[in-house]
CSV table of C-alpha atoms and ligand atoms in Angstrom, one decimal:
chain,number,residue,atom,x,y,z
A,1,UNK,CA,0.0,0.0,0.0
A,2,UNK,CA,1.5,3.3,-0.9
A,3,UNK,CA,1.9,6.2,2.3
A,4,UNK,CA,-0.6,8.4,1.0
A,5,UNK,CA,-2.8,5.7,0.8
A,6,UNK,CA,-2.1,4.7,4.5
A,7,UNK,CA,-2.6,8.3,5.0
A,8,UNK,CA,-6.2,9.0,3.4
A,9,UNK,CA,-7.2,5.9,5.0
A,10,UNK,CA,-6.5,6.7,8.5
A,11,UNK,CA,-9.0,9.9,8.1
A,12,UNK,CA,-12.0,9.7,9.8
A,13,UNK,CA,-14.9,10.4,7.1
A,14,UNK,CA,-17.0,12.4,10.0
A,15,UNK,CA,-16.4,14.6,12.8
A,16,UNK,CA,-14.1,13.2,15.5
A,17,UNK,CA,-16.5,13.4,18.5
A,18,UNK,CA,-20.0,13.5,17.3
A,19,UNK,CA,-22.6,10.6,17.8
A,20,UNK,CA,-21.6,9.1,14.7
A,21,UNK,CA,-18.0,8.4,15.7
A,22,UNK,CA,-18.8,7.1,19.0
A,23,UNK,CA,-21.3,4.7,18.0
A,24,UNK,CA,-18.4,3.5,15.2
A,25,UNK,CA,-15.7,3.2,17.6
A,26,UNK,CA,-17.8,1.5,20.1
A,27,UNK,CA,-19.9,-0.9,18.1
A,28,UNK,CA,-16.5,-2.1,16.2
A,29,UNK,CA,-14.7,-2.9,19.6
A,30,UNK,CA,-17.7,-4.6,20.9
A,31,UNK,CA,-18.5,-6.5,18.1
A,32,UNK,CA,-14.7,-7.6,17.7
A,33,UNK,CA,-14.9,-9.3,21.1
A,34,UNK,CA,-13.5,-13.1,20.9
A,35,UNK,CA,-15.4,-15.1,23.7
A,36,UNK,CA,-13.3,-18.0,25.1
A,37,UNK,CA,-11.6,-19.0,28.5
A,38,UNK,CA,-8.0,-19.1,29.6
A,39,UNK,CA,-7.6,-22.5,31.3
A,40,UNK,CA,-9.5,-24.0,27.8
A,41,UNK,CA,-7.1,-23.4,25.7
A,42,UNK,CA,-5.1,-25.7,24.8
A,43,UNK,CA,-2.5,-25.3,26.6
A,44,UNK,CA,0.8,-27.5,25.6
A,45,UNK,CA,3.6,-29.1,27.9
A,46,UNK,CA,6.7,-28.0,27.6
A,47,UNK,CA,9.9,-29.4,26.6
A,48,UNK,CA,13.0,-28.6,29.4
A,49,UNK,CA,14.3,-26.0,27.5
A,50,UNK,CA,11.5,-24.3,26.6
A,51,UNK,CA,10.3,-24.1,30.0
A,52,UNK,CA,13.3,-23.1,31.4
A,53,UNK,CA,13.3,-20.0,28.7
A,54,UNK,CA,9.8,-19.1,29.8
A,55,UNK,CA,10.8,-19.2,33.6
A,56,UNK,CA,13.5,-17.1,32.9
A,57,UNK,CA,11.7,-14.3,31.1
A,58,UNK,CA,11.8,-11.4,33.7
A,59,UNK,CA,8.5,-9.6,32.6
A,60,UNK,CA,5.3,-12.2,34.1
A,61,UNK,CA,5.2,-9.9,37.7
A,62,UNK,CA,4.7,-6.9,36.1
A,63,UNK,CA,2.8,-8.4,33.6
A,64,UNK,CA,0.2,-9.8,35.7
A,65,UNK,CA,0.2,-7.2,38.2
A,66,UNK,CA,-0.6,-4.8,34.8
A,67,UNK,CA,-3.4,-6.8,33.7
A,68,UNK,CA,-4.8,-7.6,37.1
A,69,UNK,CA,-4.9,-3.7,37.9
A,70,UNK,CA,-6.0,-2.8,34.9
A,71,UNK,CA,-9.3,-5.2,34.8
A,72,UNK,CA,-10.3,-3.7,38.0
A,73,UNK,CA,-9.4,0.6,37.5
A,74,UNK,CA,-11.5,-0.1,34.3
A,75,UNK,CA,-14.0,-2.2,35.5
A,76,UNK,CA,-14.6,0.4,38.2
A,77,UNK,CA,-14.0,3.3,35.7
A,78,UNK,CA,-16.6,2.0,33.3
A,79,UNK,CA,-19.4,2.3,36.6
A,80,UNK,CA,-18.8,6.0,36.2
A,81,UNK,CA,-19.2,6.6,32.7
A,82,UNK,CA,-23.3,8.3,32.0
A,83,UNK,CA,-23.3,7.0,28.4
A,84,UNK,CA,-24.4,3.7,28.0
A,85,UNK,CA,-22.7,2.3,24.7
A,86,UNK,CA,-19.5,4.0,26.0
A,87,UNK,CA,-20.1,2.6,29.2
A,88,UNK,CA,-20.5,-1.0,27.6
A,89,UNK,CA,-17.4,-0.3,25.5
A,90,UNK,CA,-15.5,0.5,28.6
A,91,UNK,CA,-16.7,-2.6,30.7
A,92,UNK,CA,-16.0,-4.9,27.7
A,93,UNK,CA,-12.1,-3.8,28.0
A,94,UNK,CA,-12.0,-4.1,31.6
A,95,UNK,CA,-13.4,-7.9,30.7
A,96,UNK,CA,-10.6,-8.7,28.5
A,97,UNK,CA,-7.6,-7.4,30.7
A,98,UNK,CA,-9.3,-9.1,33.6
A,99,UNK,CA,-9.2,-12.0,31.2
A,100,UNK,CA,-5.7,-11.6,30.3
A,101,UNK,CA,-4.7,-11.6,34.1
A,102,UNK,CA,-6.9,-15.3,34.3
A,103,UNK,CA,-4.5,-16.2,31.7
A,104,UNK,CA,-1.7,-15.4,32.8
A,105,UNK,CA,-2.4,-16.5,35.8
A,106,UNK,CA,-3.2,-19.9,34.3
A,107,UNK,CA,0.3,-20.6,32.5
A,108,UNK,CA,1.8,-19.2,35.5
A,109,UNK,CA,0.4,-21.9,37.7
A,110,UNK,CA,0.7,-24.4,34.8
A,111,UNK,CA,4.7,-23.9,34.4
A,112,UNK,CA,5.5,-23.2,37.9
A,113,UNK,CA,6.9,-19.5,37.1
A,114,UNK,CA,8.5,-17.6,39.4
A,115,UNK,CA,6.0,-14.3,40.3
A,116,UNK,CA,5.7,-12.1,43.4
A,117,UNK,CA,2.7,-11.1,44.9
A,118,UNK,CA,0.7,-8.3,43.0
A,119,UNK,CA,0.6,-4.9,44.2
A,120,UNK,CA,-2.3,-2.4,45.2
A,121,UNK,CA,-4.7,-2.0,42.8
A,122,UNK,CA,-5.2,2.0,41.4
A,123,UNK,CA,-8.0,4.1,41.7
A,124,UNK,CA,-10.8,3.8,39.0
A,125,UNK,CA,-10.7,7.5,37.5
A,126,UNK,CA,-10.3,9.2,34.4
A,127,UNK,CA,-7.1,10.0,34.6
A,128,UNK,CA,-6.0,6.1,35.7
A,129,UNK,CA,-7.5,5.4,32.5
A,130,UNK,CA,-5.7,8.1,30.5
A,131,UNK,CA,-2.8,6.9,31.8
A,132,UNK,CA,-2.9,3.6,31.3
A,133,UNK,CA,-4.0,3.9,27.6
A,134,UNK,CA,-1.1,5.6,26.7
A,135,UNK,CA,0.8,3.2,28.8
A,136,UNK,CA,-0.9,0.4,26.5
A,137,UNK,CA,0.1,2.4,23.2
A,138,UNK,CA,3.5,2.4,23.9
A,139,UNK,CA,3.7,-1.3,25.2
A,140,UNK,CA,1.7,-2.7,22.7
A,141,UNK,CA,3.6,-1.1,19.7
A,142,UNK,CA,7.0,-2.6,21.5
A,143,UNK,CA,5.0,-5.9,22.3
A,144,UNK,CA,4.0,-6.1,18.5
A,145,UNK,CA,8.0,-6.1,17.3
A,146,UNK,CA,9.1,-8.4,20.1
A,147,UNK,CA,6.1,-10.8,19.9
A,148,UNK,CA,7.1,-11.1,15.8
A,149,UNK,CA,10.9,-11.4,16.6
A,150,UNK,CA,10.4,-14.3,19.7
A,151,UNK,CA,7.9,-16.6,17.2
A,152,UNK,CA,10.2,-16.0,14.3
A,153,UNK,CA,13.2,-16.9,16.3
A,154,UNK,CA,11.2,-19.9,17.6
A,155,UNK,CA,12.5,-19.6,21.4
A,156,UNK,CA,9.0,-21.2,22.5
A,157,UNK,CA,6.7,-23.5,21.1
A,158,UNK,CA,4.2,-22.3,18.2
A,159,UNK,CA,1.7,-24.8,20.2
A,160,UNK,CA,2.3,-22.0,22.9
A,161,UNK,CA,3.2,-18.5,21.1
A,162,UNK,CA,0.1,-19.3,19.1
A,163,UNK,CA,-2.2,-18.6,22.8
A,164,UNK,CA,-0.8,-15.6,23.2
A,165,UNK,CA,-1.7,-14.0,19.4
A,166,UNK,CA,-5.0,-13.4,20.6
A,167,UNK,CA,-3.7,-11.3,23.2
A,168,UNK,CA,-2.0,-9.3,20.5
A,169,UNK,CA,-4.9,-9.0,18.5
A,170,UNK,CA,-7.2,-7.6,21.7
A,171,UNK,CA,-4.1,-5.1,22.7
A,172,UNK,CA,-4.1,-4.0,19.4
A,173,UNK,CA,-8.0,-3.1,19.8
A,174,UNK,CA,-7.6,-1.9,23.0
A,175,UNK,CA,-5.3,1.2,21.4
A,176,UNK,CA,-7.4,2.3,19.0
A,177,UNK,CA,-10.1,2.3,21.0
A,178,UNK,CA,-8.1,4.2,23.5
A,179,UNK,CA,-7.0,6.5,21.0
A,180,UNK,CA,-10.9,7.2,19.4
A,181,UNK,CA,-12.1,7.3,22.8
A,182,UNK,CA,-9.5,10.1,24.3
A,183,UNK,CA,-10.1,12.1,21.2
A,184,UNK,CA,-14.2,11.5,21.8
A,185,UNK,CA,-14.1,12.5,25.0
A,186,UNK,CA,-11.5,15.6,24.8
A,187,UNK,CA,-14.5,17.1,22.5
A,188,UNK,CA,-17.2,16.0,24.5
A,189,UNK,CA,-15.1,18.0,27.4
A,190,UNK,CA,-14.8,21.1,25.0
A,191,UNK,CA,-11.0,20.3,24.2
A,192,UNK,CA,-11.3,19.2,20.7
A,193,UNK,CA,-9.3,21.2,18.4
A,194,UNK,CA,-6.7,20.1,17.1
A,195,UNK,CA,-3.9,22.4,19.3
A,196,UNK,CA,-5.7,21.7,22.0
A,197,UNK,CA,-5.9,17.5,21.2
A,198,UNK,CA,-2.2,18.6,21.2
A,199,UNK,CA,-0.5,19.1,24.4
A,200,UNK,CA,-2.2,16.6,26.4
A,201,UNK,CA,-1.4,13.9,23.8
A,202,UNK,CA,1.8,15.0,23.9
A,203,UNK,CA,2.1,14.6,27.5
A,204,UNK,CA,0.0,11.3,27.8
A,205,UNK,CA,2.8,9.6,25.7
A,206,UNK,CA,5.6,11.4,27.3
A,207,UNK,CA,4.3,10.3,30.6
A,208,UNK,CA,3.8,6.6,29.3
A,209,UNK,CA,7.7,6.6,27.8
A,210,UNK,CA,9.3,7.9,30.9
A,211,UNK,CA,7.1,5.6,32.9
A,212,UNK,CA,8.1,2.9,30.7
A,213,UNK,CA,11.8,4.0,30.7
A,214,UNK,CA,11.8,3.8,34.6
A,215,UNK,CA,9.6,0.3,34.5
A,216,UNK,CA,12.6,-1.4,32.1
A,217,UNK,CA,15.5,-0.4,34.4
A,218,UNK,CA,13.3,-2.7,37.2
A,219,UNK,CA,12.6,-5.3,35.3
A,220,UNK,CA,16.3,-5.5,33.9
A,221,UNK,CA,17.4,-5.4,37.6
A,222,UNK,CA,14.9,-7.8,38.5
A,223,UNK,CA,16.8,-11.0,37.0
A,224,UNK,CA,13.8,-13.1,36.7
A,225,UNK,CA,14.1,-16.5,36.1
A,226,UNK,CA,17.3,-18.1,36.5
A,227,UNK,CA,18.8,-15.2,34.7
A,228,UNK,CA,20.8,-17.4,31.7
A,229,UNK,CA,21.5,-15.1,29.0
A,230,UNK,CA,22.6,-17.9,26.9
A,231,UNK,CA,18.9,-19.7,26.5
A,232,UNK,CA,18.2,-16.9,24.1
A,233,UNK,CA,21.3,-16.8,22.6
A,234,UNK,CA,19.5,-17.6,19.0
A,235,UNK,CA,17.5,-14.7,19.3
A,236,UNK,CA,20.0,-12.1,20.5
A,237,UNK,CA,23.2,-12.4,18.1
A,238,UNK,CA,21.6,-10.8,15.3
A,239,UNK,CA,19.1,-8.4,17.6
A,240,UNK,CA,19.7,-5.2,16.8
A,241,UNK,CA,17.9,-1.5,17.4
A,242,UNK,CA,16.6,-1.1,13.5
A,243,UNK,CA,15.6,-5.0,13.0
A,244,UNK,CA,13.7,-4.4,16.4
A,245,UNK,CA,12.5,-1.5,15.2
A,246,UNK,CA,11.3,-2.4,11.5
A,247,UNK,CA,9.8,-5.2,12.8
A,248,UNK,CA,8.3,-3.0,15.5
A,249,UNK,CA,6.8,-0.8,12.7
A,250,UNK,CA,6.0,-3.8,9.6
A,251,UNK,CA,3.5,-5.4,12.6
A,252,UNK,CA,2.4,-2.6,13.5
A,253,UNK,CA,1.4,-1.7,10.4
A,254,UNK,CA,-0.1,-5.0,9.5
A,255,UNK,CA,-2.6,-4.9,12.7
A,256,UNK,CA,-3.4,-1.4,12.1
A,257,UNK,CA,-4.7,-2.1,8.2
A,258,UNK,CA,-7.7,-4.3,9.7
A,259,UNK,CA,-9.7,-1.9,11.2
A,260,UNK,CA,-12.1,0.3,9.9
A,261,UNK,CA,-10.5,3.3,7.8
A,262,UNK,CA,-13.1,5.7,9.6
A,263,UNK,CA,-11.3,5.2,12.7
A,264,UNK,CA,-8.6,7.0,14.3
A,265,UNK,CA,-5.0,5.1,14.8
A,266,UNK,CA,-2.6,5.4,17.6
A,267,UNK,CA,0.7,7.7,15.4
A,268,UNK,CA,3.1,9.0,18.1
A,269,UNK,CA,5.0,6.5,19.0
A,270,UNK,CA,5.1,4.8,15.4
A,271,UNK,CA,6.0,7.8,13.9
A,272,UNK,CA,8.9,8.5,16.5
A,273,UNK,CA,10.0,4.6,15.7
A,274,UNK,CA,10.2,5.8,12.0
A,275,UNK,CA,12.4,8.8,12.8
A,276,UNK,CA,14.7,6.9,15.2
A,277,UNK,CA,15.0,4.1,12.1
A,278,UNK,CA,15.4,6.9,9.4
A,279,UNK,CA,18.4,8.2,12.2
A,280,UNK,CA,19.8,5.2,12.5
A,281,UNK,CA,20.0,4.1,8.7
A,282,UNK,CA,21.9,7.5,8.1
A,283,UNK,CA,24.2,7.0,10.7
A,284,UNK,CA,25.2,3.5,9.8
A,285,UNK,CA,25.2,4.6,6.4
A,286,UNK,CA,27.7,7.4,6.9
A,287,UNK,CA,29.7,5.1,9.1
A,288,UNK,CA,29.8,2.5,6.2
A,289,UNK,CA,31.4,5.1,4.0
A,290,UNK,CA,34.1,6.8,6.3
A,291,UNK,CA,35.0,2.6,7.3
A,292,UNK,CA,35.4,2.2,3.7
A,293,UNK,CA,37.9,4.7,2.8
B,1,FE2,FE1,-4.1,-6.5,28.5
B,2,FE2,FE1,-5.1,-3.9,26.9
């Protein structure tokens, strides 16, 4: 698909905060909803080193304690909301991360991970919320590049990377409905225009990167597992920042393309992953050619 393509078809067609976008933003996330249960999945056993690489992935504490949290502030959040379809919207997401907590939960217990106990849960307000969506834009558009690179690089199971794509798939929702529903209800709140929509967008994320920033440097520390570099030696010798970061952006991308062109699409942090790769292809480049005289 060519960019301006891509571009026209991320325009919304209507007014970003009348009737007509709500009801399109809300109907398409509810009607995208994927019933099923964590503990029927099917749910494969594990080979020694496989398990021993999902033990010793540092992230399933913060992860669960993420999810967990988040099914309850939204839960609770939703109660608050007067509109009923947004309401129902709302609700429906706090459903899915509770459900994503159950499931983690489940393949902790399962493979006998290593995970602390989960901290207090946050208050059920607007700005929790706000928060924690552009928390979610950021980690979902990492999530999406990592997610690719780990099933390409086969370091688990397809039988079990293959559960967790429909976590992907309801992250990937969960943005752009965060994304529709923040611009929805910046208007409803007489903050619509566009230099308004601004600042506080521009905040949201630069809360949500420092955040995110602060929450790596833990988890790095953390050690998790049994902390043996060398059982993901396949995927890291030809990691770098731009393959992450292509990747990163390609599945991004790809997710993206299946919604509804009316809709709104989180751009921030893709576009500042595009500038960081367009950086670092001219600085390799330039290095190539002064290493080659
Ligand atoms: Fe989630
Ligand atoms: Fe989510």
């Amino acid at each position: 698909m060519q960019m301006s393509e891509a571009i026209a078809r991320t325009q919304p067609k209507f007014r970003v905060g009348s009737d007509e976008h709500k009801r399109l933003f809300c109907e398409s996330f509810v009607s995208t909803h994927v019933a099923f249960e964590p503990e029927n999945l099917p749910w494969p056993e594990l080979d020694p080193i496989s398990l021993a690489r999902l033990r010793a992935i540092p992230i399933w504490t913060m992860a669960l304690e993420a999810e967990v949290n988040a099914g309850k502030m939204l839960s609770g959040f939703a109660q608050t909301e007067p509109d009923p379809l947004v309401r129902q919207a709302l609700a429906l997401q706090g459903y899915e991360e509770d459900r994503h907590g159950r499931l983690l939960s489940y393949m902790i217990a399962k493979y006998g991970l290593n995970v602390k106990p989960i901290a207090a849960v946050e208050t059920p307000t607007r700005q929790a919320f706000v928060d924690f969506g552009y928390n979610e834009c950021v980690d979902s558009f990492a999530g999406f590049g990592i997610f690719k690179l780990a099933c390409d690089a086969r370091i688990l199971p397809e039988s079990l990377t293959s559960l967790f794509a429909r976590v992907m798939l309801e992250e990937a929702r969960h943005i752009v409905f965060f994304i529709n529903w923040i611009a929805y209800d910046r208007y409803r709140r007489g903050y619509g225009s566009p230099p308004a929509q601004f600042v506080p967008a521009m905040l949201g994320y630069g809360g949500a990167i420092v955040r995110r920033v602060k929450g790596g440097a833990e988890v790095s520390g953390d050690g998790g597992g049994d902390g043996n570099l060398d059982l993901f030696g396949d995927v890291m010798r030809d990691l770098s920042l731009e393959k992450f970061l292509r990747t990163a952006i390609a599945e991004n991308d790809r997710y993206m393309e299946d919604f509804d062109p009316r809709l709104l699409r989180p751009r921030v942090i893709p576009a500042l992953a595009r500038a960081a790769l367009g950086v670092s292809n001219v600085v390799s480049y330039v290095r190539e050619k002064l290493l080659s005289r």
